[in-house]
Every structure is written in structure tokens, then in C-alpha cells.
PDB file of C-alpha atoms and ligand atoms in Angstrom:
ATOM      1  CA  MET A  57       0.000   0.000   0.000  1.00  0.00           C
ATOM      2  CA  LEU A  58       2.784   2.436   0.859  1.00  0.00           C
ATOM      3  CA  GLU A  59       4.505   1.544  -2.430  1.00  0.00           C
ATOM      4  CA  GLU A  60       1.449   2.588  -4.419  1.00  0.00           C
ATOM      5  CA  ILE A  61       1.005   5.767  -2.386  1.00  0.00           C
ATOM      6  CA  ASP A  62       4.676   6.569  -2.945  1.00  0.00           C
ATOM      7  CA  LEU A  63       4.523   6.230  -6.741  1.00  0.00           C
ATOM      8  CA  ARG A  64       1.379   8.352  -6.975  1.00  0.00           C
ATOM      9  CA  VAL A  65       2.811  11.064  -4.712  1.00  0.00           C
ATOM     10  CA  GLN A  66       5.999  11.216  -6.810  1.00  0.00           C
ATOM     11  CA  LYS A  67       3.806  11.868  -9.874  1.00  0.00           C
ATOM     12  CA  LEU A  68       1.824  14.470  -7.938  1.00  0.00           C
ATOM     13  CA  MET A  69       5.019  16.292  -6.959  1.00  0.00           C
ATOM     14  CA  ARG A  70       6.159  16.448 -10.593  1.00  0.00           C
ATOM     15  CA  MET A  71       2.745  17.599 -11.782  1.00  0.00           C
ATOM     16  CA  VAL A  72       2.508  20.404  -9.204  1.00  0.00           C
ATOM     17  CA  ASN A  73       6.075  21.440  -9.975  1.00  0.00           C
ATOM     18  CA  GLN A  74       5.293  21.729 -13.689  1.00  0.00           C
ATOM     19  CA  GLN A  75       2.337  23.964 -12.864  1.00  0.00           C
ATOM     20  CA  THR A  76       4.565  26.099 -10.645  1.00  0.00           C
ATOM     21  CA  LEU A  77       7.287  26.519 -13.279  1.00  0.00           C
ATOM     22  CA  ARG A  78       4.733  27.910 -15.746  1.00  0.00           C
ATOM     23  CA  HIS A  79       4.603  31.017 -13.555  1.00  0.00           C
ATOM     24  CA  LEU A  80       8.319  31.796 -13.467  1.00  0.00           C
ATOM     25  CA  ASP A  81       7.836  34.891 -15.602  1.00  0.00           C
ATOM     26  CA  GLY A  82       6.480  36.522 -12.441  1.00  0.00           C
ATOM     27  CA  SER A  83       3.484  38.187 -14.081  1.00  0.00           C
ATOM     28  CA  SER A  84       0.743  35.589 -13.756  1.00  0.00           C
ATOM     29  CA  TYR A  85       0.102  35.520 -10.030  1.00  0.00           C
ATOM     30  CA  ARG A  86      -0.732  37.818  -7.141  1.00  0.00           C
ATOM     31  CA  VAL A  87       1.382  38.349  -4.030  1.00  0.00           C
ATOM     32  CA  ALA A  88       0.177  39.168  -0.512  1.00  0.00           C
ATOM     33  CA  THR A  89       1.967  39.552   2.809  1.00  0.00           C
ATOM     34  CA  LYS A  90       1.308  37.369   5.846  1.00  0.00           C
ATOM     35  CA  SER A  91       3.000  38.153   9.196  1.00  0.00           C
ATOM     36  CA  SER A  92       5.341  40.870   7.835  1.00  0.00           C
ATOM     37  CA  TYR A  93       6.525  42.574   4.646  1.00  0.00           C
ATOM     38  CA  ASN A  94       9.002  39.765   3.917  1.00  0.00           C
ATOM     39  CA  ASP A  95       6.656  36.863   4.710  1.00  0.00           C
ATOM     40  CA  LEU A  96       4.889  36.402   1.374  1.00  0.00           C
ATOM     41  CA  VAL A  97       2.187  34.189   0.004  1.00  0.00           C
ATOM     42  CA  THR A  98       1.214  34.018  -3.661  1.00  0.00           C
ATOM     43  CA  THR A  99      -1.763  32.637  -5.511  1.00  0.00           C
ATOM     44  CA  ILE A 100       0.622  29.844  -6.600  1.00  0.00           C
ATOM     45  CA  ASP A 101       1.218  28.757  -2.973  1.00  0.00           C
ATOM     46  CA  ARG A 102      -2.551  28.502  -2.581  1.00  0.00           C
ATOM     47  CA  GLN A 103      -3.232  26.765  -5.911  1.00  0.00           C
ATOM     48  CA  ASN A 104      -0.482  24.245  -5.221  1.00  0.00           C
ATOM     49  CA  GLU A 105      -1.808  23.491  -1.775  1.00  0.00           C
ATOM     50  CA  GLN A 106      -5.374  23.012  -2.998  1.00  0.00           C
ATOM     51  CA  ALA A 107      -4.179  20.633  -5.746  1.00  0.00           C
ATOM     52  CA  ILE A 108      -1.916  18.695  -3.362  1.00  0.00           C
ATOM     53  CA  ASP A 109      -4.499  18.353  -0.595  1.00  0.00           C
ATOM     54  CA  ARG A 110      -7.244  17.272  -3.026  1.00  0.00           C
ATOM     55  CA  GLN A 111      -5.004  14.618  -4.601  1.00  0.00           C
ATOM     56  CA  LEU A 112      -3.681  13.339  -1.260  1.00  0.00           C
ATOM     57  CA  ARG A 113      -7.240  12.649  -0.141  1.00  0.00           C
ATOM     58  CA  GLU A 114      -7.722  10.487  -3.265  1.00  0.00           C
ATOM     59  CA  ILE A 115      -4.362   8.751  -2.997  1.00  0.00           C
ATOM     60  CA  ASP A 116      -4.560   8.073   0.749  1.00  0.00           C
ATOM     61  CA  PRO A 117      -8.265   8.038   1.755  1.00  0.00           C
ATOM     62  CA  GLY A 118      -8.855   8.765   5.438  1.00  0.00           C
ATOM     63  CA  CYS A 119      -5.570  10.607   5.877  1.00  0.00           C
ATOM     64  CA  ARG A 120      -5.353  13.922   7.704  1.00  0.00           C
ATOM     65  CA  ILE A 121      -3.489  16.899   6.259  1.00  0.00           C
ATOM     66  CA  LEU A 122      -1.561  19.670   7.980  1.00  0.00           C
ATOM     67  CA  SER A 123      -0.795  22.237   5.320  1.00  0.00           C
ATOM     68  CA  GLU A 124       0.678  25.706   5.569  1.00  0.00           C
ATOM     69  CA  GLU A 125      -1.906  27.866   3.837  1.00  0.00           C
ATOM     70  CA  GLY A 126      -4.909  26.447   5.680  1.00  0.00           C
ATOM     71  CA  PHE A 127      -6.628  24.215   3.085  1.00  0.00           C
ATOM     72  CA  GLY A 128      -5.940  21.058   5.096  1.00  0.00           C
ATOM     73  CA  ASP A 129      -7.618  19.852   8.266  1.00  0.00           C
ATOM     74  CA  GLN A 130      -8.262  22.713  10.649  1.00  0.00           C
ATOM     75  CA  GLN A 131      -7.208  21.121  13.928  1.00  0.00           C
ATOM     76  CA  ILE A 132      -4.402  18.591  14.087  1.00  0.00           C
ATOM     77  CA  ASN A 133      -3.228  18.078  17.654  1.00  0.00           C
ATOM     78  CA  ASP A 134      -1.867  14.548  17.379  1.00  0.00           C
ATOM     79  CA  LEU A 135      -0.212  12.298  14.819  1.00  0.00           C
ATOM     80  CA  ALA A 136      -2.483   9.242  15.015  1.00  0.00           C
ATOM     81  CA  GLY A 137      -2.973   7.421  11.703  1.00  0.00           C
ATOM     82  CA  HIS A 138      -1.718   8.821   8.393  1.00  0.00           C
ATOM     83  CA  VAL A 139      -0.855  12.530   8.656  1.00  0.00           C
ATOM     84  CA  TRP A 140       0.532  14.430   5.647  1.00  0.00           C
ATOM     85  CA  ILE A 141       2.457  17.648   6.259  1.00  0.00           C
ATOM     86  CA  VAL A 142       2.547  19.987   3.273  1.00  0.00           C
ATOM     87  CA  ASP A 143       4.607  23.007   2.264  1.00  0.00           C
ATOM     88  CA  PRO A 144       3.139  23.859  -1.158  1.00  0.00           C
ATOM     89  CA  LEU A 145       5.893  26.358  -2.028  1.00  0.00           C
ATOM     90  CA  ASP A 146       8.956  26.779   0.160  1.00  0.00           C
ATOM     91  CA  GLY A 147      11.112  29.826  -0.378  1.00  0.00           C
ATOM     92  CA  THR A 148       8.231  31.971  -1.615  1.00  0.00           C
ATOM     93  CA  LEU A 149      10.365  35.103  -1.264  1.00  0.00           C
ATOM     94  CA  ASN A 150      12.961  33.525  -3.606  1.00  0.00           C
ATOM     95  CA  PHE A 151      10.198  32.457  -6.020  1.00  0.00           C
ATOM     96  CA  VAL A 152       8.961  36.049  -6.221  1.00  0.00           C
ATOM     97  CA  LYS A 153      12.305  37.891  -6.176  1.00  0.00           C
ATOM     98  CA  GLN A 154      14.782  35.472  -7.811  1.00  0.00           C
ATOM     99  CA  HIS A 155      12.582  33.034  -9.756  1.00  0.00           C
ATOM    100  CA  ASN A 156      15.020  30.433  -8.415  1.00  0.00           C
ATOM    101  CA  HIS A 157      15.976  28.495  -5.251  1.00  0.00           C
ATOM    102  CA  PHE A 158      12.574  27.323  -4.059  1.00  0.00           C
ATOM    103  CA  GLY A 159      10.902  23.962  -3.571  1.00  0.00           C
ATOM    104  CA  ILE A 160       7.869  21.922  -2.598  1.00  0.00           C
ATOM    105  CA  MET A 161       7.820  19.579   0.422  1.00  0.00           C
ATOM    106  CA  LEU A 162       5.523  16.768   1.569  1.00  0.00           C
ATOM    107  CA  ALA A 163       5.912  14.225   4.343  1.00  0.00           C
ATOM    108  CA  LEU A 164       3.851  11.327   5.639  1.00  0.00           C
ATOM    109  CA  TYR A 165       3.933  10.459   9.336  1.00  0.00           C
ATOM    110  CA  VAL A 166       2.224   7.208  10.326  1.00  0.00           C
ATOM    111  CA  ASP A 167       1.206   7.115  13.989  1.00  0.00           C
ATOM    112  CA  GLY A 168       3.902   9.718  14.602  1.00  0.00           C
ATOM    113  CA  TYR A 169       6.608   7.740  12.824  1.00  0.00           C
ATOM    114  CA  PRO A 170       8.522   9.686  10.109  1.00  0.00           C
ATOM    115  CA  THR A 171       7.657   7.463   7.119  1.00  0.00           C
ATOM    116  CA  LEU A 172       7.844   8.990   3.612  1.00  0.00           C
ATOM    117  CA  ALA A 173       9.051  12.347   2.299  1.00  0.00           C
ATOM    118  CA  TYR A 174       9.416  14.340  -0.899  1.00  0.00           C
ATOM    119  CA  ILE A 175      11.430  17.505  -1.521  1.00  0.00           C
ATOM    120  CA  MET A 176      11.374  19.006  -5.000  1.00  0.00           C
ATOM    121  CA  ASP A 177      14.206  21.250  -6.139  1.00  0.00           C
ATOM    122  CA  ALA A 178      11.777  23.134  -8.337  1.00  0.00           C
ATOM    123  CA  VAL A 179      13.920  24.809 -10.977  1.00  0.00           C
ATOM    124  CA  ASN A 180      16.272  21.854 -11.460  1.00  0.00           C
ATOM    125  CA  GLN A 181      13.252  19.507 -11.388  1.00  0.00           C
ATOM    126  CA  ASP A 182      15.064  17.083  -9.085  1.00  0.00           C
ATOM    127  CA  LEU A 183      12.870  15.121  -6.695  1.00  0.00           C
ATOM    128  CA  TYR A 184      14.486  13.915  -3.465  1.00  0.00           C
ATOM    129  CA  HIS A 185      12.354  11.200  -1.901  1.00  0.00           C
ATOM    130  CA  GLY A 186      12.422   8.132   0.275  1.00  0.00           C
ATOM    131  CA  GLY A 187      11.954   6.877   3.820  1.00  0.00           C
ATOM    132  CA  ASN A 188      10.420   3.721   5.294  1.00  0.00           C
ATOM    133  CA  GLY A 189      13.805   1.936   5.247  1.00  0.00           C
ATOM    134  CA  TRP A 190      13.923   2.162   1.439  1.00  0.00           C
ATOM    135  CA  GLY A 191      16.752   4.718   1.325  1.00  0.00           C
ATOM    136  CA  VAL A 192      16.816   8.217  -0.144  1.00  0.00           C
ATOM    137  CA  PHE A 193      16.760   8.895  -3.877  1.00  0.00           C
ATOM    138  CA  LYS A 194      17.459  11.852  -6.122  1.00  0.00           C
ATOM    139  CA  ASN A 195      15.033  11.020  -8.915  1.00  0.00           C
ATOM    140  CA  ASP A 196      15.947   7.343  -9.614  1.00  0.00           C
ATOM    141  CA  GLN A 197      19.441   7.470  -8.185  1.00  0.00           C
ATOM    142  CA  ARG A 198      19.989   6.238  -4.616  1.00  0.00           C
ATOM    143  CA  LEU A 199      21.998   8.646  -2.448  1.00  0.00           C
ATOM    144  CA  ALA A 200      24.934   7.178  -0.560  1.00  0.00           C
ATOM    145  CA  GLY A 201      24.714   9.909   2.074  1.00  0.00           C
ATOM    146  CA  PRO A 202      27.287  12.606   2.744  1.00  0.00           C
ATOM    147  CA  ILE A 203      30.720  11.999   4.234  1.00  0.00           C
ATOM    148  CA  ASN A 204      30.833  12.603   7.975  1.00  0.00           C
ATOM    149  CA  ALA A 205      32.556  16.028   7.780  1.00  0.00           C
ATOM    150  CA  ASN A 206      33.163  18.070  10.921  1.00  0.00           C
ATOM    151  CA  LEU A 207      32.181  21.722  11.368  1.00  0.00           C
ATOM    152  CA  HIS A 208      35.601  23.086  10.465  1.00  0.00           C
ATOM    153  CA  ASP A 209      35.564  21.282   7.098  1.00  0.00           C
ATOM    154  CA  SER A 210      31.944  22.114   6.231  1.00  0.00           C
ATOM    155  CA  LEU A 211      29.974  24.847   4.571  1.00  0.00           C
ATOM    156  CA  ILE A 212      26.951  25.383   6.772  1.00  0.00           C
ATOM    157  CA  ALA A 213      23.621  27.159   6.381  1.00  0.00           C
ATOM    158  CA  ILE A 214      22.012  29.115   9.210  1.00  0.00           C
ATOM    159  CA  SER A 215      18.882  31.177   8.684  1.00  0.00           C
ATOM    160  CA  SER A 216      19.757  34.847   8.497  1.00  0.00           C
ATOM    161  CA  SER A 217      17.732  36.031  11.503  1.00  0.00           C
ATOM    162  CA  LEU A 218      19.495  33.565  13.817  1.00  0.00           C
ATOM    163  CA  VAL A 219      22.897  34.926  12.798  1.00  0.00           C
ATOM    164  CA  LEU A 220      21.861  38.596  12.780  1.00  0.00           C
ATOM    165  CA  ASP A 221      20.416  38.268  16.290  1.00  0.00           C
ATOM    166  CA  ASP A 222      23.232  35.909  17.371  1.00  0.00           C
ATOM    167  CA  VAL A 223      20.792  33.407  18.813  1.00  0.00           C
ATOM    168  CA  ALA A 224      22.382  30.548  20.816  1.00  0.00           C
ATOM    169  CA  ASN A 225      25.957  31.637  19.939  1.00  0.00           C
ATOM    170  CA  LEU A 226      25.355  30.796  16.270  1.00  0.00           C
ATOM    171  CA  ALA A 227      27.487  33.689  14.947  1.00  0.00           C
ATOM    172  CA  GLN A 228      30.492  32.062  16.644  1.00  0.00           C
ATOM    173  CA  VAL A 229      29.490  28.655  15.243  1.00  0.00           C
ATOM    174  CA  ALA A 230      29.421  30.199  11.759  1.00  0.00           C
ATOM    175  CA  ARG A 231      32.943  31.591  12.202  1.00  0.00           C
ATOM    176  CA  GLN A 232      34.256  28.102  12.928  1.00  0.00           C
ATOM    177  CA  ALA A 233      32.830  26.542   9.767  1.00  0.00           C
ATOM    178  CA  SER A 234      34.543  26.584   6.359  1.00  0.00           C
ATOM    179  CA  GLY A 235      31.888  29.067   5.298  1.00  0.00           C
ATOM    180  CA  LEU A 236      28.362  30.283   5.912  1.00  0.00           C
ATOM    181  CA  ARG A 237      25.633  30.035   3.244  1.00  0.00           C
ATOM    182  CA  MET A 238      22.044  31.292   3.317  1.00  0.00           C
ATOM    183  CA  TYR A 239      19.799  29.896   0.584  1.00  0.00           C
ATOM    184  CA  GLY A 240      16.504  31.279   1.942  1.00  0.00           C
ATOM    185  CA  SER A 241      14.608  28.036   1.458  1.00  0.00           C
ATOM    186  CA  ALA A 242      14.426  25.211   3.980  1.00  0.00           C
ATOM    187  CA  ALA A 243      13.794  22.820   1.075  1.00  0.00           C
ATOM    188  CA  MET A 244      16.996  23.836  -0.706  1.00  0.00           C
ATOM    189  CA  GLU A 245      19.008  23.838   2.514  1.00  0.00           C
ATOM    190  CA  MET A 246      17.741  20.382   3.486  1.00  0.00           C
ATOM    191  CA  ILE A 247      18.729  19.151   0.019  1.00  0.00           C
ATOM    192  CA  GLY A 248      22.153  20.719   0.564  1.00  0.00           C
ATOM    193  CA  VAL A 249      22.695  18.578   3.666  1.00  0.00           C
ATOM    194  CA  LEU A 250      21.309  15.411   2.021  1.00  0.00           C
ATOM    195  CA  ASN A 251      23.666  15.661  -0.940  1.00  0.00           C
ATOM    196  CA  GLY A 252      26.712  16.762   1.080  1.00  0.00           C
ATOM    197  CA  GLU A 253      26.920  20.349  -0.194  1.00  0.00           C
ATOM    198  CA  LEU A 254      26.345  21.522   3.388  1.00  0.00           C
ATOM    199  CA  GLY A 255      27.575  19.913   6.617  1.00  0.00           C
ATOM    200  CA  ALA A 256      24.711  21.431   8.608  1.00  0.00           C
ATOM    201  CA  TYR A 257      21.563  23.541   8.442  1.00  0.00           C
ATOM    202  CA  VAL A 258      20.278  25.384  11.496  1.00  0.00           C
ATOM    203  CA  SER A 259      16.943  27.199  11.503  1.00  0.00           C
ATOM    204  CA  HIS A 260      13.782  27.883  13.403  1.00  0.00           C
ATOM    205  CA  LEU A 261      11.339  25.714  11.496  1.00  0.00           C
ATOM    206  CA  LYS A 262       7.593  25.284  11.404  1.00  0.00           C
ATOM    207  CA  PRO A 263       6.100  21.783  10.947  1.00  0.00           C
ATOM    208  CA  TRP A 264       5.942  22.024   7.112  1.00  0.00           C
ATOM    209  CA  ASP A 265       9.540  23.345   6.946  1.00  0.00           C
ATOM    210  CA  LEU A 266      10.924  20.429   8.961  1.00  0.00           C
ATOM    211  CA  ALA A 267       8.727  17.381   8.359  1.00  0.00           C
ATOM    212  CA  ALA A 268      10.126  16.164   5.018  1.00  0.00           C
ATOM    213  CA  GLY A 269      13.774  17.008   5.642  1.00  0.00           C
ATOM    214  CA  ARG A 270      13.641  15.183   8.941  1.00  0.00           C
ATOM    215  CA  VAL A 271      12.389  11.957   7.319  1.00  0.00           C
ATOM    216  CA  LEU A 272      15.061  11.995   4.602  1.00  0.00           C
ATOM    217  CA  ALA A 273      17.921  13.082   6.885  1.00  0.00           C
ATOM    218  CA  GLU A 274      17.129  10.393   9.469  1.00  0.00           C
ATOM    219  CA  GLU A 275      16.862   7.805   6.693  1.00  0.00           C
ATOM    220  CA  LEU A 276      20.460   8.680   5.748  1.00  0.00           C
ATOM    221  CA  GLY A 277      21.611   8.411   9.384  1.00  0.00           C
ATOM    222  CA  LEU A 278      22.117  12.170   9.739  1.00  0.00           C
ATOM    223  CA  THR A 279      21.539  14.095  12.967  1.00  0.00           C
ATOM    224  CA  VAL A 280      18.214  15.910  13.402  1.00  0.00           C
ATOM    225  CA  LYS A 281      18.109  17.564  16.814  1.00  0.00           C
ATOM    226  CA  SER A 282      16.638  20.463  18.670  1.00  0.00           C
ATOM    227  CA  ILE A 283      19.317  22.910  19.795  1.00  0.00           C
ATOM    228  CA  ASP A 284      17.235  24.462  22.555  1.00  0.00           C
ATOM    229  CA  ASP A 285      16.674  21.270  24.564  1.00  0.00           C
ATOM    230  CA  ASN A 286      12.957  21.283  23.926  1.00  0.00           C
ATOM    231  CA  GLY A 287      13.106  18.109  21.831  1.00  0.00           C
ATOM    232  CA  ILE A 288      11.612  17.843  18.366  1.00  0.00           C
ATOM    233  CA  SER A 289       7.876  18.018  17.948  1.00  0.00           C
ATOM    234  CA  VAL A 290       6.608  17.787  14.392  1.00  0.00           C
ATOM    235  CA  LEU A 291       3.475  19.707  15.323  1.00  0.00           C
ATOM    236  CA  SER A 292       5.234  22.826  16.648  1.00  0.00           C
ATOM    237  CA  SER A 293       8.073  25.196  15.731  1.00  0.00           C
ATOM    238  CA  ASN A 294      11.574  23.964  16.474  1.00  0.00           C
ATOM    239  CA  LEU A 295      15.032  25.513  16.656  1.00  0.00           C
ATOM    240  CA  VAL A 296      16.616  22.596  14.905  1.00  0.00           C
ATOM    241  CA  LEU A 297      19.814  21.364  13.325  1.00  0.00           C
ATOM    242  CA  VAL A 298      20.111  18.881  10.491  1.00  0.00           C
ATOM    243  CA  ALA A 299      23.720  17.837  10.084  1.00  0.00           C
ATOM    244  CA  THR A 300      26.348  15.183   9.673  1.00  0.00           C
ATOM    245  CA  LYS A 301      27.009  13.443  12.972  1.00  0.00           C
ATOM    246  CA  ARG A 302      30.354  15.211  13.468  1.00  0.00           C
ATOM    247  CA  ALA A 303      29.257  18.710  12.426  1.00  0.00           C
ATOM    248  CA  GLY A 304      26.078  18.278  14.480  1.00  0.00           C
ATOM    249  CA  GLN A 305      28.040  17.404  17.612  1.00  0.00           C
ATOM    250  CA  ASP A 306      30.473  20.283  17.004  1.00  0.00           C
ATOM    251  CA  ILE A 307      27.526  22.682  16.801  1.00  0.00           C
ATOM    252  CA  LEU A 308      25.790  21.285  19.891  1.00  0.00           C
ATOM    253  CA  ASP A 309      29.077  21.660  21.835  1.00  0.00           C
ATOM    254  CA  ARG A 310      29.245  25.358  20.891  1.00  0.00           C
ATOM    255  CA  THR A 311      25.620  26.501  21.181  1.00  0.00           C
ATOM    256  CA  ASP A 312      24.051  27.739  24.392  1.00  0.00           C
TER     257      ASP A 312
HETATM  258  C1  LIG B 532      10.425  29.865   4.669  1.00  0.00           C
HETATM  259  C2  LIG B 532      11.757  29.481   4.061  1.00  0.00           C
HETATM  260  C3  LIG B 532      12.896  30.196   4.780  1.00  0.00           C
HETATM  261  C4  LIG B 532      12.880  29.890   6.267  1.00  0.00           C
HETATM  262  C5  LIG B 532      11.539  30.302   6.856  1.00  0.00           C
HETATM  263  C6  LIG B 532      10.408  29.577   6.131  1.00  0.00           C
HETATM  264  P1  LIG B 532       8.200  29.743   3.133  1.00  0.00           P
HETATM  265  O1  LIG B 532       9.378  29.111   4.070  1.00  0.00           O
HETATM  266  O2  LIG B 532      11.994  28.102   4.125  1.00  0.00           O
HETATM  267  O3  LIG B 532      14.130  29.770   4.289  1.00  0.00           O
HETATM  268  O4  LIG B 532      13.910  30.608   6.900  1.00  0.00           O
HETATM  269  O5  LIG B 532      11.531  29.960   8.230  1.00  0.00           O
HETATM  270  O6  LIG B 532       9.175  30.014   6.670  1.00  0.00           O
HETATM  271  O7  LIG B 532       7.438  30.707   3.978  1.00  0.00           O
HETATM  272  O8  LIG B 532       8.838  30.365   1.962  1.00  0.00           O
HETATM  273  O9  LIG B 532       7.393  28.510   2.817  1.00  0.00           O
HETATM  274 CA1  LIG B 533       8.418  26.850   4.159  1.00  0.00          CA
HETATM  275 CA1  LIG B 534       5.480  27.786   2.042  1.00  0.00          CA
END
């Protein structure tokens, strides 16, 4: 059953991505702000989410859906049964301003267990997917997983606000890495860790920013941990690191 769901969701991801790429000219959608001037939502975020949620209900009848723009189930307070967590367009600011470096993310948790996940690198049309003990794939190619680089030898990504406000000593952590990168999309930064471009990604993430990356990173044996000692809860916001084991430990030793 999961195999069939998986194949259909891969197709869904590619279909929604094609629809998204049709709007790269920047003129065929409307933009609105959410919590602040740099927290954007477009009509494409909403269209994608409606298409994804509708299809998920056909593919996985009886599932519940937690999705960013509010078209999913209204109240999800537990992870019993099949729960899909949906970010219909991640890196919306990049989509609007750069027409590049954005993605789409979906994850399935079964009775709370991180089970299947999908992250689309939208512009390159590369789908990262896997979970359930099957491994992690970039399209049809199985990923070996990154080498276990330490902090000193790694490029790392930290979300800009955490560095600017020097939360948890992260400015000092950044100085001890090979270099600091900020892609502005959790999807693209998660992919960076999965394919070994980045040794770590640290950010304050909402459920739909974290859910898919966590499944794929754990499947590859990478570290996914809270850095504020609150533990990871998929249903709330987390200050979280996704990293190689060595870079992750180096960061945990240096954060407060
Ligand atoms: C945002 C991006 C950004 C991250 C924010 C997210 P959105 O997602 O992933 O990189 O720093 O925390 O909210 O709003 O574009 O889906
Ligand atoms: Ca997001
Ligand atoms: Ca989003």
C-alpha cells in the first residue's frame, strides 16, 4: 500500500512542480503579505496546496493533512494514523524575487513515525524522496549519504535572523565553519545537507519546513536535533539542526 502511495505522490510532486514553473515569468500571479513585509504568500502557494491536498485525499483516503496555507484539516493536535504535512511552495520570497531556489515539500507520518518524504528542487526539477527503510533517492538514483565532515571542514547554512540576532551563539558557530551560506529556502538547505553540499543547516522551522527534511535526513543516518533542549515536535516550531554526525556534535558543543 505504501509503495502505491509513494509512486502516486511522486507523480503528484512532478505535476505540481510543472504547474509552478509555468509562472516563473512573475506576471501571472498575485502576491500578498502574511506576518510581515518579507513573509509572502502568492496565488501559486494557494493553488499548489489546494491541488496537493485534493489529490492526497484520493491517494490516501482517510488521511489527515496539515498544510501551511490552511486548506488542510483545521485542527491537528496529534499524529495518530496517516498525517501528511505539506509546504506547497517553500522559499516563496525567492520564487517572487529570484525566480530560483525554491521547492515543494511533503511528508507522511504514520502514527507519529517519520515514514515517507518528498522535496522538489523546483527549478532543477530534481525530486528527493524516500523513507520507510527504502533509502533516499534523487530522482531514480539512490543517495549514498554525505561523508561525515566536521564543522571546520563544512559549509553550513544558518537562517539569516538567527545569525543577525546571534541566537544561541550561532554567529560564533558560523565563524568556525569553512563558510556560511544562506539559501533562503528550507527545502533547498535540506537538500544541501542530504547531498553533502552543506555539513549542517540550522533554523527555526515550522512543521511544514521540517517534516520532510527530517524523514530523509534520518533515513540517511544524519543528525536531526533540537538545539534548545525542547526536543523535536513535528506539530510545533523547532530551533533545529540537520547535520552530519560530526558537524552536528560540534555545533551542539558550541551553542548555548
Ligand atoms: C520559509 C523558508 C525560509 C525559512 C523560513 C520559512 P516559506 O518558508 O523556508 O528559508 O527561513 O523559516 O518560513 O514561507 O517560503 O514557505
Ligand atoms: Ca516553508
Ligand atoms: Ca510555504
